[in-house]
Each structure stands twice: as structure tokens, then as C-alpha cells.
mmCIF file of C-alpha atoms in Angstrom:
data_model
loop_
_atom_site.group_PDB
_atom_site.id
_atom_site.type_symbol
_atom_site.label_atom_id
_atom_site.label_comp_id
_atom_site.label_asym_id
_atom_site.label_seq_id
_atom_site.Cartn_x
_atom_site.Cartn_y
_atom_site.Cartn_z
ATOM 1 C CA UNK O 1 1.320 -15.767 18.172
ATOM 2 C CA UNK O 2 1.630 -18.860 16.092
ATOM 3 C CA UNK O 3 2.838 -19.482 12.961
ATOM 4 C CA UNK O 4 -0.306 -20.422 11.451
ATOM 5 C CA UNK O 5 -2.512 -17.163 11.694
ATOM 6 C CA UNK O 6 0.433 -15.569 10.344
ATOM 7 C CA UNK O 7 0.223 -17.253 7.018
ATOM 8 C CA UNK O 8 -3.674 -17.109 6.993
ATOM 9 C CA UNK O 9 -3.417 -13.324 6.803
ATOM 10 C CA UNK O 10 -0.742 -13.240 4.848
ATOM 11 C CA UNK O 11 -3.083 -15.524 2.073
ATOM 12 C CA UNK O 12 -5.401 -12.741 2.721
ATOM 13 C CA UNK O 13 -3.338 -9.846 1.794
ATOM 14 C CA UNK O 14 -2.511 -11.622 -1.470
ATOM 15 C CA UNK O 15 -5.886 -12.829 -2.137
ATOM 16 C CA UNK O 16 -7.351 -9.023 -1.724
ATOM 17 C CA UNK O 17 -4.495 -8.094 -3.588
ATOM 18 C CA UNK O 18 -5.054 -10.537 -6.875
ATOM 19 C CA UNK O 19 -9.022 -8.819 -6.590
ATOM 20 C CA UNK O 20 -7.092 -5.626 -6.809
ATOM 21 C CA UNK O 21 -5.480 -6.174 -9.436
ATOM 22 C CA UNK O 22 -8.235 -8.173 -11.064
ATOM 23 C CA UNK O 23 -10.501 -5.183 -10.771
ATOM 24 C CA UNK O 24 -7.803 -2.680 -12.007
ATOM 25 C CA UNK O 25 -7.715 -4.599 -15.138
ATOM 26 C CA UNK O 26 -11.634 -4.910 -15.720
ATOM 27 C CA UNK O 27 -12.763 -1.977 -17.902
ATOM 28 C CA UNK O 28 -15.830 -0.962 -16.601
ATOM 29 C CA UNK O 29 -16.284 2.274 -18.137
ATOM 30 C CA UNK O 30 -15.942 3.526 -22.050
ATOM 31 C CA UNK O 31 -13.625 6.081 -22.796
ATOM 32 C CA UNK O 32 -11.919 8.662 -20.782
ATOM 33 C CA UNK O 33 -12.837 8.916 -17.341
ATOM 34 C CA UNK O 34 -13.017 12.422 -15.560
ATOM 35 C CA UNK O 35 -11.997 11.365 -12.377
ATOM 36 C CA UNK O 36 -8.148 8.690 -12.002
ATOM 37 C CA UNK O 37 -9.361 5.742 -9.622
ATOM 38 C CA UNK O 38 -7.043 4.985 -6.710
ATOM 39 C CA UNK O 39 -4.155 2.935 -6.134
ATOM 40 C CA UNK O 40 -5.831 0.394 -3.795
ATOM 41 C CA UNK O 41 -2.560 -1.450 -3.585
ATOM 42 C CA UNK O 42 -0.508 1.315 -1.687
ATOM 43 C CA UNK O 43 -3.612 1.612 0.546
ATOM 44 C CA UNK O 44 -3.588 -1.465 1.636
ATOM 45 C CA UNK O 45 -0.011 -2.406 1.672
ATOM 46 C CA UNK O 46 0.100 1.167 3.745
ATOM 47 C CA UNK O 47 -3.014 0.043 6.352
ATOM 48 C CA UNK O 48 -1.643 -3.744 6.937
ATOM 49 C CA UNK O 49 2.432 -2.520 7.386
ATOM 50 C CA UNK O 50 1.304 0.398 9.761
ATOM 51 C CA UNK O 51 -0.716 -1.852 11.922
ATOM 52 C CA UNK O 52 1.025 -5.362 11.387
ATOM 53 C CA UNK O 53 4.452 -5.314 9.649
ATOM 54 C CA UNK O 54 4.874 -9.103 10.071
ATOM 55 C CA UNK O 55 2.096 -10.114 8.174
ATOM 56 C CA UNK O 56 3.727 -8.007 4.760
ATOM 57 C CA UNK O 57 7.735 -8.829 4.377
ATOM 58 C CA UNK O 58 9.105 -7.725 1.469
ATOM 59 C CA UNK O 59 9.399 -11.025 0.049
ATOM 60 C CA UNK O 60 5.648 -11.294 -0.354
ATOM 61 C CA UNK O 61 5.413 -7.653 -1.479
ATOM 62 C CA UNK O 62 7.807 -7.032 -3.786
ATOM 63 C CA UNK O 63 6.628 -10.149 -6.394
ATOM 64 C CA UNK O 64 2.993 -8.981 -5.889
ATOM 65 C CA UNK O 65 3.961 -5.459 -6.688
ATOM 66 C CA UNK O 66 6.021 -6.652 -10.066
ATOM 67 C CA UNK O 67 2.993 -8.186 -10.758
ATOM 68 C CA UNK O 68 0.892 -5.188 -10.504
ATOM 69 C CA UNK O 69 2.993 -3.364 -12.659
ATOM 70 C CA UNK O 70 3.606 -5.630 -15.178
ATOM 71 C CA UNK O 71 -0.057 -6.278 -15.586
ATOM 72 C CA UNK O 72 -1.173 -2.299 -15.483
ATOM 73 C CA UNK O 73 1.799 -1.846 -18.663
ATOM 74 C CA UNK O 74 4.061 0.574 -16.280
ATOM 75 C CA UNK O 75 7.783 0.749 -16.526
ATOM 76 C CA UNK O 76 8.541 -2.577 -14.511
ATOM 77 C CA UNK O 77 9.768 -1.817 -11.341
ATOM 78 C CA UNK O 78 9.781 1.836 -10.495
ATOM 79 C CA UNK O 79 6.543 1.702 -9.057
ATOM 80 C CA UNK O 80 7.967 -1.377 -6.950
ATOM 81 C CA UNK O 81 10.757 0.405 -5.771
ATOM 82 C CA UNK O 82 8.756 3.705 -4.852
ATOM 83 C CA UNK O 83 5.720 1.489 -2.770
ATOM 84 C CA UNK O 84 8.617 -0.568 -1.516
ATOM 85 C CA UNK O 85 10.495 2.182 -0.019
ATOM 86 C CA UNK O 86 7.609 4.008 0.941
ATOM 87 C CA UNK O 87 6.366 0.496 3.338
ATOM 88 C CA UNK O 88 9.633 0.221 4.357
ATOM 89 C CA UNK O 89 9.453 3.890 5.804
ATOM 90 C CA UNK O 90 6.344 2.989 7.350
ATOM 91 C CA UNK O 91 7.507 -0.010 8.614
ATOM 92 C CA UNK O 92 10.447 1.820 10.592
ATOM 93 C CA UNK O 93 7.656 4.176 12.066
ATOM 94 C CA UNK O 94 5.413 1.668 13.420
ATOM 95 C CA UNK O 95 7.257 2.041 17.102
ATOM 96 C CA UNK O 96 6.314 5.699 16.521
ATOM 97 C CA UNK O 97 2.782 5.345 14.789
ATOM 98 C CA UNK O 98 1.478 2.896 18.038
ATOM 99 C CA UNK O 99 0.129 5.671 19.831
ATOM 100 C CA UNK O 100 -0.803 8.031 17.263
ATOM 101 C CA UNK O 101 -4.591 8.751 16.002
ATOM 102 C CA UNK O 102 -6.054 7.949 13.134
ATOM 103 C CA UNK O 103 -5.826 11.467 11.621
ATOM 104 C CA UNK O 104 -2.446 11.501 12.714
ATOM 105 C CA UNK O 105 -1.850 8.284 10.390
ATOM 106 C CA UNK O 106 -3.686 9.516 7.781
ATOM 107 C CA UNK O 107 -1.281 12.424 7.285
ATOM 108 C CA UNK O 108 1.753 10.156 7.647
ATOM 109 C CA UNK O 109 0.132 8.127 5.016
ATOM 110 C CA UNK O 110 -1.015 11.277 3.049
ATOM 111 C CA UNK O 111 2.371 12.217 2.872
ATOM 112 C CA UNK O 112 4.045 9.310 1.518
ATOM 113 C CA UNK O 113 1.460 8.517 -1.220
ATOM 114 C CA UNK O 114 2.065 11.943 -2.371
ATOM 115 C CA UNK O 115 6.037 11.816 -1.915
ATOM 116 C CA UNK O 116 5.751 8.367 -3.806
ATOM 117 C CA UNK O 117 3.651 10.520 -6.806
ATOM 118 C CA UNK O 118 5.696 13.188 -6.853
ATOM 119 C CA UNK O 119 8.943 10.984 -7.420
ATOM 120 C CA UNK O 120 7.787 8.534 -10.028
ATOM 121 C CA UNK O 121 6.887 11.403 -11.996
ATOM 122 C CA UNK O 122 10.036 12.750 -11.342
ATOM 123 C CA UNK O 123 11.764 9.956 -12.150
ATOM 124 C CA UNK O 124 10.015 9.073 -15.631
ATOM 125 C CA UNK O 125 10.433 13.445 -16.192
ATOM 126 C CA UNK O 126 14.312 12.205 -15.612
ATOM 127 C CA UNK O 127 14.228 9.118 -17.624
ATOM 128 C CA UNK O 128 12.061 11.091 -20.404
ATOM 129 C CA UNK O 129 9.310 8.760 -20.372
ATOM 130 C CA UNK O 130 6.407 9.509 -21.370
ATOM 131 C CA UNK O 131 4.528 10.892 -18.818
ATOM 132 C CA UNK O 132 0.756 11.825 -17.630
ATOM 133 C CA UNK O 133 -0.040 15.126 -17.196
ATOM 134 C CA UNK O 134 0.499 16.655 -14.030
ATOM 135 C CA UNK O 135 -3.296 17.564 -12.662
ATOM 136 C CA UNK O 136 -4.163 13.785 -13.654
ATOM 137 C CA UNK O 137 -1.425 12.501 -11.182
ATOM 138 C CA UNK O 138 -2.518 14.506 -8.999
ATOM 139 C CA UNK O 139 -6.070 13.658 -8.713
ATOM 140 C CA UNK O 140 -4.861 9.837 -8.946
ATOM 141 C CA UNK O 141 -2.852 10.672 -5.469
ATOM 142 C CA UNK O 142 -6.012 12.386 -3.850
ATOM 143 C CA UNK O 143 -8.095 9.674 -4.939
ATOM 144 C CA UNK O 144 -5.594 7.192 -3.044
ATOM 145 C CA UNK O 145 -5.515 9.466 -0.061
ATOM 146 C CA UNK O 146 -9.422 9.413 0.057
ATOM 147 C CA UNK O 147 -9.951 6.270 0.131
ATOM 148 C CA UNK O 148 -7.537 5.274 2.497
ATOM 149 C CA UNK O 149 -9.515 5.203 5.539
ATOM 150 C CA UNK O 150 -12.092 2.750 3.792
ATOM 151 C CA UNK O 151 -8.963 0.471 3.342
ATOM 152 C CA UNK O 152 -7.833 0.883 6.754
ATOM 153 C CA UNK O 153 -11.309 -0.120 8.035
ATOM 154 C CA UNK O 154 -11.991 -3.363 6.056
ATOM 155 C CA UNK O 155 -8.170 -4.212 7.348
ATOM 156 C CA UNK O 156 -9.317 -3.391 10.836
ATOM 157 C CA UNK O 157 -12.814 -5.865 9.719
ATOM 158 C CA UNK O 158 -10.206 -8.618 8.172
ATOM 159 C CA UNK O 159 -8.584 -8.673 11.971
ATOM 160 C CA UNK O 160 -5.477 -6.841 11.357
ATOM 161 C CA UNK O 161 -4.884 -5.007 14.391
ATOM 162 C CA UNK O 162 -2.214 -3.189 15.827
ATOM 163 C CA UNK O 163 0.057 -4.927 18.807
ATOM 164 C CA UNK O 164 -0.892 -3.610 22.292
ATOM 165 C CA UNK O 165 1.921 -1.933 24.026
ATOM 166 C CA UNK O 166 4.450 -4.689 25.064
ATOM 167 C CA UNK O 167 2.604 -6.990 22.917
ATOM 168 C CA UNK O 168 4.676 -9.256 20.814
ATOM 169 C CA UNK O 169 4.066 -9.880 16.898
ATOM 170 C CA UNK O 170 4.598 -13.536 15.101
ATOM 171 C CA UNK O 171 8.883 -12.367 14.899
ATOM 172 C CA UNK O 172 9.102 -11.713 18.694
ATOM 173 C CA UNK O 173 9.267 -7.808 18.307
ATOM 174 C CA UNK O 174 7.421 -5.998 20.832
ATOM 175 C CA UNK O 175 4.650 -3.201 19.737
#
């Protein structure tokens, strides 16, 4: 694969993620909401790494990510570090994840949005932060794991596909 298609999706993954963020920072409702929206930027960083690691290096995703928590006023870089490890660990199971199903992802996925909840609140419990209440966080990590497979499809719309077997990405790794 060229070099060029490689950058074009890699504009689009930080393009959809700047109308993340922009959205995440529109109020659209007044006052307290019943139900925590998702976290649309592990979804996607989760869909695009599963299916095409090359088009999300960490370079790209760790400024976008300081960005995102900068803007949303959370303690700067633990939620980097926790979405960063978390692709990373999906990255490392993409060899693995080729042949699986979808629901099969979706509990990989499942499990690492809720291991990545479950330690940030850990970690701000540790650092005596304040912290949200428990039953919110976890309604904000179902929420995520919801709408996960909407994410996945508009990636699979976008064109970002995973490798056929023996395929080779834009690095020269085979699928």
C-alpha cells in the first residue's frame, strides 16, 4: 500500500476525532443528565487499531488524546496513559483478533473499556482526587461499550478494513 492512503486516513481519524471532541464540548442539554454519554474517542481509537494499527501510531494518538483531556478539564494525562495502554494491548492482539467475530471483538473491547474505567478510578481513589461516583462511571463505560459497534461500522463505511490473511499493511507487516 502506498504512502499516500495512509496519511489520508490518518487525516480522517483526526478529523473525526476534532468532531469528537468538538461535540463533547457543545452543551446540548441543561442540567444534569440521567444517562453519562460515551467516550467516542476509545471507540474509535479501539475500532481503527483492531482493524488497521498502521493508520493510529502513537505519535498521532497520544497528542490527540492530551488534547481531549485537556479540553474535557481531566487530570492531564491519566486518561492518555490508560487509552494508550489499552490500544497498545489491542494493537499486540491484532495477529490474534484477524480471525475472530465480531462478538468475539466486542468482548475483547468490552473488556478493556471497562479495565480502563475501573483503573482511572482507581487511580484518582489512589491519588485522592476527587472522584465521580461509582454507578455514574459505570453507566459512562456501558454507554461506551454500546455504542461501540456503531463506531466500528462507520470505520468499516470510512474504508478501514482489516488486512486479509498474508496481506501486508503500509509498514510491511503481514495480517
Amino acid at each position: 500500500m502506498a504512502a499516500r492512503p495512509v496519511w489520508g486516513y490518518r487525516v480522517t481519524f483526526v478529523v473525526l476525532s476534532a468532531g469528537i471532541l468538538f461535540f463533547a464540548l457543545v452543551p446540548f442539554g441543561v442540567g444534569e443528565r440521567a444517562w453519562p454519554g460515551p467516550e467516542l474517542m476509545v471507540c474509535l481509537t479501539a475500532a481503527w487499531v483492531l482493524r488497521r494499527p498502521d493508520y493510529v501510531p502513537v505519535w498521532l494518538l497520544l497528542p490527540l488524546l492530551l488534547l481531549d483531556d485537556a479540553l474535557l478539564l481531566r487530570p492531564l494525562g491519566l486518561w492518555t496513559l490508560l487509552v494508550l495502554l489499552l490500544s497498545e494491548y489491542l494493537r499486540r492482539r491484532v495477529d490474534h483478533a484477524e480471525a475472530l467475530p465480531f462478538g468475539s471483538e466486542l468482548f475483547l473491547v468490552a473488556g478493556g473499556i471497562v479495565a480502563v474505567f475501573v483503573a482511572n478510578h482507581l487511580a484518582l481513589v489512589l491519588l485522592l482526587a476527587e472522584t465521580p461516583p461509582v454507578h455514574g462511571q459505570a453507566l459512562h463505560a456501558l454507554a461506551t461499550i454500546v455504542f461501540y459497534p456503531g463506531v466500528a461500522l462507520v470505520s468499516e463505511v470510512v474504508g478501514v478494513r482489516r488486512l486479509a490473511p498474508g496481506e501486508l499493511d503500509s509498514l510491511g507487516s503481514r495480517a
